[in-house]
CSV table of C-alpha atoms and ligand atoms in Angstrom, one decimal:
chain,number,residue,atom,x,y,z
A,22,MET,CA,-5.8,81.9,-45.3
A,23,THR,CA,-5.6,79.8,-42.2
A,24,GLU,CA,-7.1,81.1,-38.9
A,25,LYS,CA,-3.5,82.2,-37.3
A,26,GLN,CA,-2.1,83.6,-40.3
A,27,GLN,CA,-4.1,86.9,-40.6
A,28,VAL,CA,-2.8,88.3,-44.2
A,29,SER,CA,-5.0,87.1,-47.4
A,30,GLY,CA,-2.8,88.8,-49.7
A,31,SER,CA,-3.3,91.7,-51.3
A,32,TYR,CA,-6.4,92.6,-54.0
A,33,TRP,CA,-3.9,94.5,-56.5
A,34,LEU,CA,-2.4,91.1,-57.7
A,35,GLU,CA,-5.6,88.7,-56.9
A,36,THR,CA,-7.3,91.0,-59.7
A,37,ALA,CA,-4.3,91.4,-62.1
A,38,PRO,CA,-2.7,88.2,-62.7
A,39,ASP,CA,0.0,87.9,-65.0
A,40,GLY,CA,2.1,85.3,-67.3
A,41,ARG,CA,5.4,84.4,-66.4
A,42,HIS,CA,8.9,86.3,-68.0
A,43,ALA,CA,11.3,83.6,-68.5
A,44,PRO,CA,14.7,84.3,-66.2
A,45,LEU,CA,18.1,85.2,-67.7
A,46,THR,CA,20.1,82.7,-68.6
A,47,GLU,CA,22.2,83.4,-71.3
A,48,ASP,CA,24.8,86.7,-71.2
A,49,ILE,CA,23.3,89.5,-72.9
A,50,GLU,CA,24.0,93.1,-73.7
A,51,ALA,CA,21.6,96.2,-73.3
A,52,ASP,CA,22.0,100.1,-73.2
A,53,VAL,CA,20.7,100.1,-69.7
A,54,ALA,CA,20.2,97.3,-67.3
A,55,VAL,CA,17.4,97.9,-64.9
A,56,ILE,CA,17.7,95.9,-61.5
A,57,GLY,CA,14.4,95.8,-59.8
A,58,GLY,CA,10.7,95.3,-61.5
A,59,GLY,CA,8.7,97.7,-59.4
A,60,ILE,CA,7.4,100.9,-60.2
A,61,ALA,CA,10.7,102.7,-60.1
A,62,GLY,CA,12.0,99.9,-62.1
A,63,LEU,CA,9.4,99.5,-64.6
A,64,CYS,CA,8.9,103.4,-65.2
A,65,THR,CA,12.3,103.8,-65.5
A,66,ALA,CA,12.7,101.1,-68.4
A,67,TRP,CA,9.8,102.4,-70.3
A,68,GLU,CA,11.0,105.6,-70.6
A,69,LEU,CA,14.3,104.7,-71.6
A,70,THR,CA,12.9,102.4,-73.9
A,71,ARG,CA,10.7,105.5,-75.6
A,72,ALA,CA,13.8,107.4,-75.6
A,73,GLY,CA,15.2,104.6,-78.1
A,74,ARG,CA,17.4,103.0,-75.1
A,75,SER,CA,17.6,98.9,-75.1
A,76,VAL,CA,16.9,98.1,-72.0
A,77,ALA,CA,16.9,94.5,-69.9
A,78,VAL,CA,14.6,94.7,-66.5
A,79,LEU,CA,16.3,91.8,-64.0
A,80,GLU,CA,13.5,91.3,-61.0
A,81,ALA,CA,14.1,88.6,-58.0
A,82,GLY,CA,10.8,87.8,-57.8
A,83,ARG,CA,8.0,88.7,-60.1
A,84,ILE,CA,7.6,92.2,-61.6
A,85,ALA,CA,4.9,94.9,-60.1
A,86,ALA,CA,4.6,92.2,-57.1
A,87,GLY,CA,6.9,93.2,-54.0
A,88,VAL,CA,6.3,96.6,-52.5
A,89,THR,CA,4.5,97.8,-55.5
A,90,GLY,CA,2.0,94.8,-55.5
A,91,HIS,CA,1.2,95.8,-51.8
A,92,THR,CA,1.1,99.8,-52.3
A,93,THR,CA,-2.3,102.3,-51.3
A,94,ALA,CA,-1.8,103.1,-54.6
A,95,LYS,CA,-2.5,106.5,-53.9
A,96,ILE,CA,-0.4,109.1,-56.6
A,97,THR,CA,-0.2,112.5,-55.1
A,98,ALA,CA,2.3,115.6,-54.4
A,99,LEU,CA,0.6,115.8,-50.8
A,100,HIS,CA,2.9,113.5,-48.9
A,101,THR,CA,1.3,114.3,-45.4
A,102,LEU,CA,3.2,117.0,-43.7
A,103,ILE,CA,6.1,117.8,-45.9
A,104,TYR,CA,6.3,121.1,-47.6
A,105,ASP,CA,6.6,123.2,-44.0
A,106,LYS,CA,9.6,120.8,-43.5
A,107,LEU,CA,11.3,121.4,-46.6
A,108,ARG,CA,10.7,124.8,-46.9
A,109,ARG,CA,12.8,125.3,-43.7
A,110,THR,CA,15.3,122.4,-44.5
A,111,ARG,CA,16.0,122.9,-47.9
A,112,GLY,CA,13.9,126.4,-48.3
A,113,SER,CA,11.4,127.8,-50.7
A,114,GLU,CA,13.1,126.6,-53.9
A,115,GLY,CA,13.3,122.8,-52.4
A,116,ALA,CA,10.0,122.8,-51.7
A,117,ARG,CA,8.9,123.8,-55.1
A,118,LEU,CA,10.7,121.5,-57.0
A,119,TYR,CA,9.6,118.6,-55.0
A,120,ALA,CA,5.8,119.9,-55.5
A,121,ARG,CA,6.8,120.1,-59.2
A,122,SER,CA,8.5,117.0,-59.6
A,123,GLN,CA,5.8,115.0,-58.1
A,124,SER,CA,3.0,116.9,-59.9
A,125,GLU,CA,5.1,116.9,-63.3
A,126,ALA,CA,5.1,112.6,-62.7
A,127,ILE,CA,1.5,112.6,-62.3
A,128,GLU,CA,0.1,114.2,-64.9
A,129,HIS,CA,3.1,112.7,-67.6
A,130,THR,CA,1.6,109.4,-66.5
A,131,ALA,CA,-1.9,110.6,-66.7
A,132,GLU,CA,-1.1,111.2,-70.4
A,133,VAL,CA,0.7,107.9,-70.7
A,134,VAL,CA,-2.6,106.4,-69.4
A,135,ALA,CA,-4.5,108.5,-72.1
A,136,GLU,CA,-1.8,107.6,-74.9
A,137,LEU,CA,-1.7,104.0,-74.3
A,138,GLY,CA,-5.2,103.1,-73.6
A,139,ILE,CA,-4.6,101.9,-70.4
A,140,ASP,CA,-7.4,100.8,-68.5
A,141,CYS,CA,-6.1,100.8,-65.0
A,142,ASP,CA,-9.5,102.4,-63.1
A,143,TRP,CA,-7.1,105.8,-63.1
A,144,GLU,CA,-9.5,108.3,-60.9
A,145,ARG,CA,-9.1,112.0,-59.9
A,146,ARG,CA,-9.3,112.5,-56.4
A,147,SER,CA,-8.5,115.5,-53.5
A,148,ALA,CA,-6.0,114.1,-51.3
A,149,TYR,CA,-6.3,115.1,-47.6
A,150,THR,CA,-3.6,115.3,-44.9
A,151,PHE,CA,-6.2,115.6,-41.7
A,152,VAL,CA,-6.4,115.2,-37.9
A,153,ARG,CA,-8.4,114.9,-35.4
A,154,ASP,CA,-6.5,116.5,-32.5
A,155,THR,CA,-7.4,120.2,-32.6
A,156,SER,CA,-3.8,120.8,-30.6
A,157,ARG,CA,-2.4,119.8,-34.4
A,158,VAL,CA,-4.2,122.9,-36.4
A,159,ASP,CA,-2.0,125.0,-36.5
A,160,GLU,CA,0.6,122.3,-38.2
A,161,LEU,CA,-2.0,121.9,-40.7
A,162,ARG,CA,-2.4,125.7,-41.4
A,163,ALA,CA,1.4,125.6,-41.9
A,164,GLU,CA,1.4,122.7,-43.9
A,165,ALA,CA,-1.4,124.2,-46.2
A,166,GLU,CA,0.5,127.6,-46.7
A,167,ALA,CA,3.9,125.8,-47.4
A,168,ALA,CA,2.2,123.2,-50.5
A,169,ARG,CA,0.5,126.4,-51.8
A,170,GLU,CA,3.5,128.2,-51.5
A,171,ALA,CA,5.4,125.5,-53.4
A,172,GLY,CA,2.8,125.5,-56.0
A,173,LEU,CA,0.2,123.2,-55.2
A,174,PRO,CA,-3.5,123.5,-55.5
A,175,ALA,CA,-3.7,123.3,-51.7
A,176,SER,CA,-6.3,125.0,-48.7
A,177,PHE,CA,-7.0,124.0,-45.2
A,178,VAL,CA,-10.8,122.6,-44.8
A,179,THR,CA,-12.4,121.5,-42.0
A,180,GLU,CA,-15.2,120.0,-43.7
A,181,THR,CA,-14.4,116.6,-45.4
A,182,GLY,CA,-16.1,113.6,-46.8
A,183,LEU,CA,-15.3,111.2,-44.1
A,184,PRO,CA,-17.5,109.9,-41.8
A,185,PHE,CA,-16.7,111.8,-38.5
A,186,PRO,CA,-15.3,115.0,-37.8
A,187,VAL,CA,-11.9,116.4,-38.4
A,188,ALA,CA,-10.1,119.1,-36.3
A,189,GLY,CA,-8.8,120.3,-39.8
A,190,ALA,CA,-7.2,119.3,-43.1
A,191,VAL,CA,-5.0,120.2,-45.8
A,192,GLU,CA,-6.5,119.2,-49.2
A,193,VAL,CA,-5.1,119.4,-52.4
A,194,THR,CA,-7.3,118.9,-55.6
A,195,GLY,CA,-6.7,117.3,-59.0
A,196,GLN,CA,-4.8,114.1,-57.7
A,197,ALA,CA,-4.9,110.6,-58.8
A,198,GLN,CA,-5.4,106.9,-57.7
A,199,PHE,CA,-5.4,103.7,-59.8
A,200,HIS,CA,-4.9,99.7,-59.8
A,201,PRO,CA,-1.0,99.6,-59.7
A,202,ARG,CA,-0.4,96.2,-61.4
A,203,LYS,CA,-3.2,97.1,-64.0
A,204,TYR,CA,-1.0,100.0,-65.3
A,205,LEU,CA,2.4,98.2,-64.8
A,206,LEU,CA,1.6,95.2,-66.4
A,207,ALA,CA,0.1,97.4,-69.6
A,208,LEU,CA,3.2,99.5,-69.6
A,209,THR,CA,5.2,96.5,-69.1
A,210,ARG,CA,3.3,95.1,-72.4
A,211,ASP,CA,4.4,98.0,-74.2
A,212,LEU,CA,7.6,98.0,-73.2
A,213,ILE,CA,8.7,94.5,-74.9
A,214,ALA,CA,6.9,96.1,-77.9
A,215,ARG,CA,9.4,98.7,-78.3
A,216,GLY,CA,12.3,95.8,-77.8
A,217,GLY,CA,12.4,96.2,-74.4
A,218,ARG,CA,13.4,92.6,-72.5
A,219,VAL,CA,12.0,91.6,-69.1
A,220,PHE,CA,13.5,88.6,-66.7
A,221,GLU,CA,11.8,87.6,-63.5
A,222,ASP,CA,13.2,85.1,-61.1
A,223,THR,CA,16.4,86.7,-61.9
A,224,THR,CA,18.6,87.7,-58.4
A,225,VAL,CA,21.3,90.0,-59.1
A,226,LEU,CA,24.5,89.2,-57.1
A,227,GLY,CA,27.4,91.5,-58.3
A,228,LEU,CA,27.7,94.8,-59.9
A,229,ASP,CA,31.2,95.6,-61.7
A,230,GLU,CA,31.0,99.4,-62.6
A,231,GLY,CA,33.5,99.8,-65.3
A,232,GLU,CA,32.8,100.8,-68.8
A,233,PRO,CA,30.8,98.9,-69.5
A,234,CYS,CA,29.3,98.1,-66.6
A,235,ARG,CA,28.8,94.1,-65.8
A,236,VAL,CA,25.4,92.6,-63.7
A,237,ALA,CA,26.0,89.2,-62.9
A,238,THR,CA,23.0,86.9,-61.9
A,239,ALA,CA,22.7,83.7,-59.7
A,240,THR,CA,22.4,82.0,-62.7
A,241,GLY,CA,25.6,82.8,-64.1
A,242,ALA,CA,24.2,84.6,-67.0
A,243,THR,CA,25.7,88.4,-67.4
A,244,VAL,CA,23.8,91.7,-68.6
A,245,THR,CA,27.0,94.0,-69.7
A,246,ALA,CA,25.2,97.6,-70.2
A,247,ARG,CA,26.2,101.1,-70.4
A,248,ASP,CA,24.5,102.2,-67.5
A,249,VAL,CA,22.6,100.4,-64.7
A,250,VAL,CA,19.9,101.3,-62.3
A,251,VAL,CA,19.7,99.8,-59.1
A,252,ALA,CA,16.1,100.0,-58.4
A,253,THR,CA,15.6,97.2,-55.8
A,254,HIS,CA,13.8,99.4,-53.1
A,255,TYR,CA,16.4,98.9,-50.7
A,256,PRO,CA,19.6,99.4,-52.7
A,257,ILE,CA,21.0,95.9,-52.7
A,258,PHE,CA,24.5,97.5,-54.4
A,259,ASP,CA,25.5,100.0,-52.0
A,260,ARG,CA,29.0,101.8,-52.1
A,261,ALA,CA,27.9,105.1,-50.6
A,262,LEU,CA,26.3,103.3,-47.4
A,263,LEU,CA,23.1,104.6,-48.2
A,264,PHE,CA,21.4,101.9,-45.5
A,265,THR,CA,22.8,104.4,-43.0
A,266,ARG,CA,20.2,106.8,-44.3
A,267,LEU,CA,17.1,104.6,-44.9
A,268,SER,CA,14.7,103.2,-41.9
A,269,PRO,CA,12.7,100.5,-43.0
A,270,ARG,CA,9.1,100.9,-41.8
A,271,ARG,CA,6.3,97.9,-42.3
A,272,GLU,CA,2.9,99.1,-42.7
A,273,LEU,CA,-0.8,96.6,-42.7
A,274,VAL,CA,-3.7,97.3,-44.9
A,275,VAL,CA,-7.3,96.2,-44.9
A,276,ALA,CA,-9.9,96.2,-47.6
A,277,GLY,CA,-13.1,95.0,-48.2
A,278,PRO,CA,-16.2,96.7,-50.2
A,279,ILE,CA,-18.9,98.9,-48.7
A,280,PRO,CA,-21.7,100.1,-50.4
A,281,ALA,CA,-20.8,103.0,-52.8
A,282,ASP,CA,-23.3,105.8,-51.0
A,283,ARG,CA,-20.5,105.3,-48.0
A,284,ASP,CA,-17.2,106.1,-50.5
A,285,PRO,CA,-15.8,109.3,-48.6
A,286,GLY,CA,-14.6,110.4,-51.6
A,287,GLY,CA,-11.2,111.6,-51.5
A,288,MET,CA,-7.8,109.8,-50.6
A,289,TYR,CA,-6.9,110.6,-46.8
A,290,ILE,CA,-4.0,110.3,-44.5
A,291,THR,CA,-3.6,111.2,-40.8
A,292,PRO,CA,-0.4,110.9,-39.0
A,293,ASP,CA,-2.4,110.1,-35.6
A,294,GLU,CA,-3.0,107.0,-34.5
A,295,ASN,CA,0.1,105.4,-36.2
A,296,THR,CA,-1.1,106.8,-39.3
A,297,ARG,CA,-4.5,106.0,-41.2
A,298,SER,CA,-5.1,106.4,-44.9
A,299,VAL,CA,-8.1,105.8,-46.4
A,300,ARG,CA,-8.8,105.5,-50.1
A,301,THR,CA,-11.6,103.6,-51.8
A,302,ALA,CA,-11.1,102.0,-55.7
A,303,PRO,CA,-13.8,100.4,-58.3
A,304,TYR,CA,-15.4,97.1,-57.0
A,305,GLY,CA,-17.8,94.4,-59.1
A,306,GLU,CA,-19.7,95.4,-62.1
A,307,ASP,CA,-22.6,97.1,-61.4
A,308,GLY,CA,-21.2,100.5,-59.7
A,309,THR,CA,-23.2,99.7,-56.4
A,310,ARG,CA,-20.2,98.8,-54.1
A,311,ARG,CA,-16.5,100.4,-53.7
A,312,LEU,CA,-13.6,98.7,-52.2
A,313,LEU,CA,-12.3,100.5,-49.3
A,314,VAL,CA,-8.2,100.4,-48.6
A,315,ILE,CA,-7.3,101.5,-45.1
A,316,THR,CA,-3.6,101.4,-44.2
A,317,GLY,CA,-1.8,102.1,-41.0
A,318,GLU,CA,-0.1,100.5,-38.0
A,319,HIS,CA,3.2,101.3,-39.1
A,320,PHE,CA,6.1,99.5,-37.4
A,321,THR,CA,10.0,98.4,-38.1
A,322,PRO,CA,9.9,94.8,-39.6
A,323,GLY,CA,10.6,92.1,-37.3
A,324,THR,CA,9.2,93.8,-34.1
A,325,GLY,CA,6.5,93.0,-32.2
A,326,ASP,CA,3.0,91.2,-32.1
A,327,THR,CA,1.6,92.1,-35.8
A,328,ARG,CA,-1.6,90.1,-35.3
A,329,SER,CA,-2.4,92.5,-32.7
A,330,ARG,CA,-2.0,95.5,-35.1
A,331,PHE,CA,-3.9,94.0,-37.6
A,332,GLU,CA,-6.8,93.8,-34.9
A,333,ARG,CA,-6.3,97.3,-34.2
A,334,LEU,CA,-6.6,98.3,-38.0
A,335,SER,CA,-9.6,96.1,-38.4
A,336,ALA,CA,-11.4,97.2,-35.4
A,337,TRP,CA,-11.0,100.9,-36.8
A,338,ALA,CA,-12.1,100.6,-40.1
A,339,ARG,CA,-15.2,98.6,-38.5
A,340,GLU,CA,-15.8,101.6,-36.2
A,341,HIS,CA,-15.4,104.3,-39.0
A,342,PHE,CA,-17.1,102.0,-41.7
A,343,PRO,CA,-19.8,99.6,-40.0
A,344,GLU,CA,-20.7,98.7,-43.5
A,345,VAL,CA,-17.7,97.5,-44.7
A,346,ASP,CA,-17.2,93.7,-45.4
A,347,LEU,CA,-13.3,93.4,-44.5
A,348,THR,CA,-12.1,90.3,-47.6
A,349,HIS,CA,-8.5,91.3,-47.8
A,350,SER,CA,-5.4,92.0,-45.7
A,351,TRP,CA,-1.9,92.6,-46.8
A,352,ALA,CA,1.4,94.2,-45.5
A,353,THR,CA,3.3,96.7,-47.4
A,354,GLN,CA,7.2,97.9,-46.5
A,355,ASP,CA,8.8,101.6,-47.2
A,356,ASN,CA,12.3,103.3,-46.6
A,357,ASP,CA,12.2,106.4,-44.8
A,358,PRO,CA,15.2,108.9,-45.7
A,359,THR,CA,16.6,110.6,-42.7
A,360,ASP,CA,16.0,113.9,-44.4
A,361,THR,CA,12.7,113.1,-45.9
A,362,VAL,CA,13.9,113.4,-49.7
A,363,PRO,CA,13.9,110.1,-51.7
A,364,LEU,CA,17.4,109.5,-52.9
A,365,VAL,CA,17.5,109.3,-56.9
A,366,GLY,CA,20.5,109.7,-59.3
A,367,PRO,CA,24.1,108.6,-59.3
A,368,LEU,CA,24.8,105.2,-56.9
A,369,HIS,CA,27.4,107.0,-55.3
A,370,GLN,CA,30.0,110.0,-55.4
A,371,GLY,CA,32.4,108.6,-58.2
A,372,ALA,CA,29.7,107.0,-60.4
A,373,ARG,CA,29.7,107.4,-63.7
A,374,HIS,CA,26.8,104.8,-64.9
A,375,ALA,CA,25.7,103.5,-61.7
A,376,TYR,CA,22.1,105.0,-60.7
A,377,VAL,CA,19.6,104.4,-57.3
A,378,ALA,CA,16.2,105.4,-57.0
A,379,THR,CA,15.1,104.3,-53.2
A,380,GLY,CA,13.8,106.0,-50.0
A,381,PHE,CA,9.9,107.0,-51.1
A,382,ALA,CA,9.2,107.2,-47.7
A,383,GLY,CA,5.4,105.6,-48.5
A,384,TRP,CA,4.5,107.6,-51.7
A,385,GLY,CA,6.3,105.3,-54.0
A,386,MET,CA,3.5,106.0,-56.8
A,387,SER,CA,4.3,109.4,-57.5
A,388,GLY,CA,7.9,108.8,-56.3
A,389,GLY,CA,8.6,105.8,-58.7
A,390,MET,CA,7.0,107.9,-61.7
A,391,MET,CA,9.1,110.7,-60.5
A,392,ALA,CA,12.2,108.6,-60.1
A,393,GLY,CA,11.4,106.9,-63.8
A,394,ARG,CA,11.5,110.5,-65.4
A,395,LEU,CA,14.4,111.6,-63.6
A,396,LEU,CA,16.5,108.9,-64.2
A,397,THR,CA,16.0,108.7,-68.3
A,398,ALA,CA,16.8,112.5,-68.2
A,399,GLN,CA,19.9,111.8,-66.9
A,400,ILE,CA,21.3,108.7,-68.6
A,401,THR,CA,20.0,110.4,-71.6
A,402,GLY,CA,22.2,113.6,-70.9
A,403,GLU,CA,19.3,115.6,-70.4
A,404,GLU,CA,18.8,118.8,-67.7
A,405,CYS,CA,16.6,117.9,-65.2
A,406,GLU,CA,15.4,120.8,-62.7
A,407,TRP,CA,15.0,118.6,-59.8
A,408,SER,CA,18.2,116.8,-60.1
A,409,GLY,CA,20.2,118.3,-57.1
A,410,LEU,CA,17.5,118.2,-54.8
A,411,TYR,CA,17.2,114.4,-55.2
A,412,ASP,CA,20.9,113.4,-55.5
A,413,PRO,CA,21.9,111.0,-53.2
A,414,ARG,CA,25.4,112.2,-53.3
A,415,ARG,CA,24.1,115.4,-51.0
A,416,LEU,CA,23.8,112.8,-48.1
A,417,ARG,CA,26.7,113.4,-46.0
A,418,PRO,CA,25.8,113.9,-42.4
A,419,ALA,CA,24.4,117.7,-42.5
A,420,VAL,CA,24.0,119.1,-39.2
A,421,ARG,CA,20.2,119.2,-39.7
A,422,GLU,CA,20.1,115.8,-40.6
A,423,ALA,CA,22.2,114.3,-37.6
A,424,PRO,CA,19.5,113.7,-35.2
A,425,SER,CA,18.0,111.5,-37.6
A,426,PHE,CA,21.0,109.9,-38.8
A,427,LEU,CA,22.3,109.3,-35.3
A,428,ALA,CA,18.6,107.6,-34.1
A,429,THR,CA,18.5,105.4,-37.1
A,430,GLN,CA,22.1,104.0,-36.3
A,431,ALA,CA,21.2,103.6,-32.6
A,432,LYS,CA,18.2,101.8,-33.6
A,433,VAL,CA,20.4,99.2,-35.9
A,434,ALA,CA,22.9,99.0,-32.8
A,435,LYS,CA,20.5,98.5,-30.5
A,436,HIS,CA,18.9,95.2,-32.5
A,437,PHE,CA,22.7,93.9,-33.6
A,438,VAL,CA,23.5,93.9,-29.9
A,439,GLY,CA,20.7,93.7,-28.0
A,440,ASP,CA,18.5,90.5,-29.9
A,441,ARG,CA,21.6,88.5,-29.2
A,442,LEU,CA,20.5,88.8,-25.3
A,443,ARG,CA,17.2,87.9,-25.9
A,444,PRO,CA,16.0,84.9,-23.8
A,445,SER,CA,15.7,81.9,-25.9
A,446,PRO,CA,12.1,80.0,-25.8
A,447,PRO,CA,12.1,76.0,-25.6
A,448,VAL,CA,11.8,74.8,-29.2
A,449,GLU,CA,9.3,72.0,-27.6
A,450,ALA,CA,6.8,74.9,-26.9
A,451,LEU,CA,6.7,76.4,-30.0
A,452,PRO,CA,2.9,75.8,-31.3
A,453,PRO,CA,2.1,75.2,-35.4
A,454,GLY,CA,2.6,78.4,-36.9
A,455,GLU,CA,4.9,80.0,-34.8
A,456,GLY,CA,8.2,80.9,-35.2
A,457,ALA,CA,11.4,81.7,-32.5
A,458,VAL,CA,14.7,82.4,-32.7
A,459,VAL,CA,16.4,79.9,-30.0
A,460,ARG,CA,20.1,79.2,-29.1
A,461,ALA,CA,21.9,76.4,-30.2
A,462,GLY,CA,25.7,75.1,-30.9
A,463,GLY,CA,26.9,79.1,-29.8
A,464,GLY,CA,24.7,80.3,-32.4
A,465,ARG,CA,21.1,81.4,-33.2
A,466,LEU,CA,18.4,79.2,-35.5
A,467,ALA,CA,15.2,81.1,-36.6
A,468,VAL,CA,12.8,78.1,-36.1
A,469,TYR,CA,9.5,77.8,-37.6
A,470,ARG,CA,7.0,74.5,-36.8
A,471,ASP,CA,4.6,74.3,-39.9
A,472,ASP,CA,0.6,73.1,-39.4
A,473,ASP,CA,1.8,69.6,-39.7
A,474,GLY,CA,4.1,70.1,-36.9
A,475,THR,CA,7.3,70.1,-38.6
A,476,LEU,CA,10.1,72.3,-38.0
A,477,HIS,CA,12.1,73.9,-40.4
A,478,ALA,CA,15.1,75.7,-39.0
A,479,VAL,CA,17.6,78.4,-40.6
A,480,SER,CA,20.5,80.6,-39.5
A,481,ALA,CA,19.1,83.9,-37.6
A,482,ARG,CA,21.7,85.8,-39.2
A,483,CYS,CA,20.7,88.4,-41.9
A,484,THR,CA,22.8,87.5,-45.2
A,485,HIS,CA,22.8,91.2,-45.2
A,486,LEU,CA,24.9,92.5,-42.5
A,487,GLY,CA,24.7,89.7,-39.9
A,488,CYS,CA,22.0,91.6,-37.3
A,489,LEU,CA,18.9,88.8,-35.8
A,490,VAL,CA,15.8,88.4,-37.9
A,491,ASP,CA,12.7,87.8,-35.8
A,492,PHE,CA,9.5,86.4,-36.7
A,493,ASN,CA,6.1,87.9,-38.1
A,494,ALA,CA,3.7,85.2,-37.1
A,495,ALA,CA,0.6,87.1,-38.9
A,496,GLU,CA,2.9,86.8,-42.3
A,497,ARG,CA,4.8,84.1,-41.3
A,498,ALA,CA,8.2,85.4,-42.6
A,499,TRP,CA,11.3,86.4,-41.0
A,500,GLU,CA,12.3,89.8,-40.9
A,501,CYS,CA,15.3,91.7,-39.9
A,502,PRO,CA,14.6,94.7,-38.1
A,503,CYS,CA,18.2,96.6,-39.0
A,504,HIS,CA,17.1,97.4,-42.8
A,505,GLY,CA,14.4,95.4,-43.5
A,506,SER,CA,15.3,92.0,-45.4
A,507,ARG,CA,12.1,89.5,-45.3
A,508,PHE,CA,12.6,85.9,-45.9
A,509,ASP,CA,10.1,83.3,-46.0
A,510,THR,CA,9.9,80.6,-43.0
A,511,ASP,CA,12.3,78.1,-45.4
A,512,GLY,CA,15.0,81.4,-45.8
A,513,LYS,CA,14.5,82.2,-49.2
A,514,VAL,CA,14.7,85.9,-50.0
A,515,ILE,CA,11.1,87.6,-50.1
A,516,GLN,CA,12.4,91.2,-49.8
A,517,GLY,CA,16.3,92.9,-50.0
A,518,PRO,CA,18.7,94.4,-49.3
A,519,ALA,CA,19.3,90.8,-48.6
A,520,THR,CA,20.0,88.8,-51.7
A,521,ARG,CA,21.6,85.4,-50.4
A,522,PRO,CA,18.9,82.8,-48.4
A,523,LEU,CA,19.4,82.5,-44.9
A,524,GLU,CA,21.7,79.6,-44.2
A,525,GLN,CA,19.7,76.3,-43.8
A,526,ARG,CA,20.5,74.4,-40.1
A,527,ASP,CA,19.5,71.0,-38.9
A,528,ILE,CA,17.6,70.9,-35.6
B,14,LIG,FE1,20.4,94.6,-42.7
B,14,LIG,FE2,19.7,92.3,-42.3
B,14,LIG,S1,19.1,93.7,-43.8
B,14,LIG,S2,21.5,93.5,-41.7
């Protein structure tokens, strides 16, 4: 990490490396092609393999290394403040199904951990949503009541293990946390032992939804499969225009060891202060220290000063946990659905064999596990009580959803038009490690100067739907504010929905 680049990398990636899986280079057949090797894709692939289906996982980069490799890795059915909203928007039954589906996924995963003997630092903890502002206490009381009514072991409390007073908190007992890569790499080994196939560095470019379906990859090799699951975080195929109902959100993480006796002993989140989330994990051999993981400062990708955000989050961590030695920093990305419920099920109205899992709104661990169970039930023809709750086809502009839907579209339109009117800074003034979008030849170039002073130029036009990217200096990446695609400084896709790199340009 250079002085200017504030991101050291994910602790989960550093402490659970994996060998490479070869790319797909020849045409193959499978019962199911799963596109995307994050938690939703891998859980789906594993469940299907266990159900006797032949499965091929196609991952554009490395498995469990994208959003899943950068998560906070809390596994809980308490999703900040959702149950009071759900019982108003989806009724008491909707809230109950949401709680049951998430809890069932957690308990099922606990069984898988035990059954396969996976060493993944699995720990049971209470989950808390807390506020420090007394004016929000009634909101917390309502959430505790709604979560309890939905079937969770929830209560309103005023005492927590945090090293500062709270005005109130919702506590849900019996939740869990783990090391996401240790779990998923073990699951993948079992998947392969059961006959599943995993291909990395395999970018999918096309989906022909026939009978059978055909998946085309960048190498020219294809997968012919009866069913296809799109589990690429933000869907790369989107006939149903789900992108109009998803809002990308980037969030920062800082972590480092603290003395074990300073462990706050739970998994915490507050919607205040632009979100703060706290958990710990096992650290070191002798048990005297725990890894403190703090998340917060969420923002739309490609907007604003990420370095300052890291500084604010680090300052918060040091203020409240003065003993912490911050050693790691990274960032993660989520997609918020306009009606708060993830989209898991058939890809569009006419889909017969194509499925999607997306919109986990920051709760992708339990959500991804739940998606694996739900999609497997749908593909194998079993009934699942909560299919309707998560059905992506529900997403017609409903009156209740309209304000959030319109706000999402207004934001995209603002970026699409407004970003083209931004002033163009002089390239000569660009310091090493910085990037800027500049006007050139009637278009816009995304120009980055590396530490050696060499300029790298690519088109600033995002290859998804044409918005202009902006530079994230802390992570040295180009980011698109419209739907969250991310590219490295040479234009290579780091994160979709874009599948094609930014075009190379001369400067
Ligand atoms: Fe959609 Fe860039 S991610 S336009």
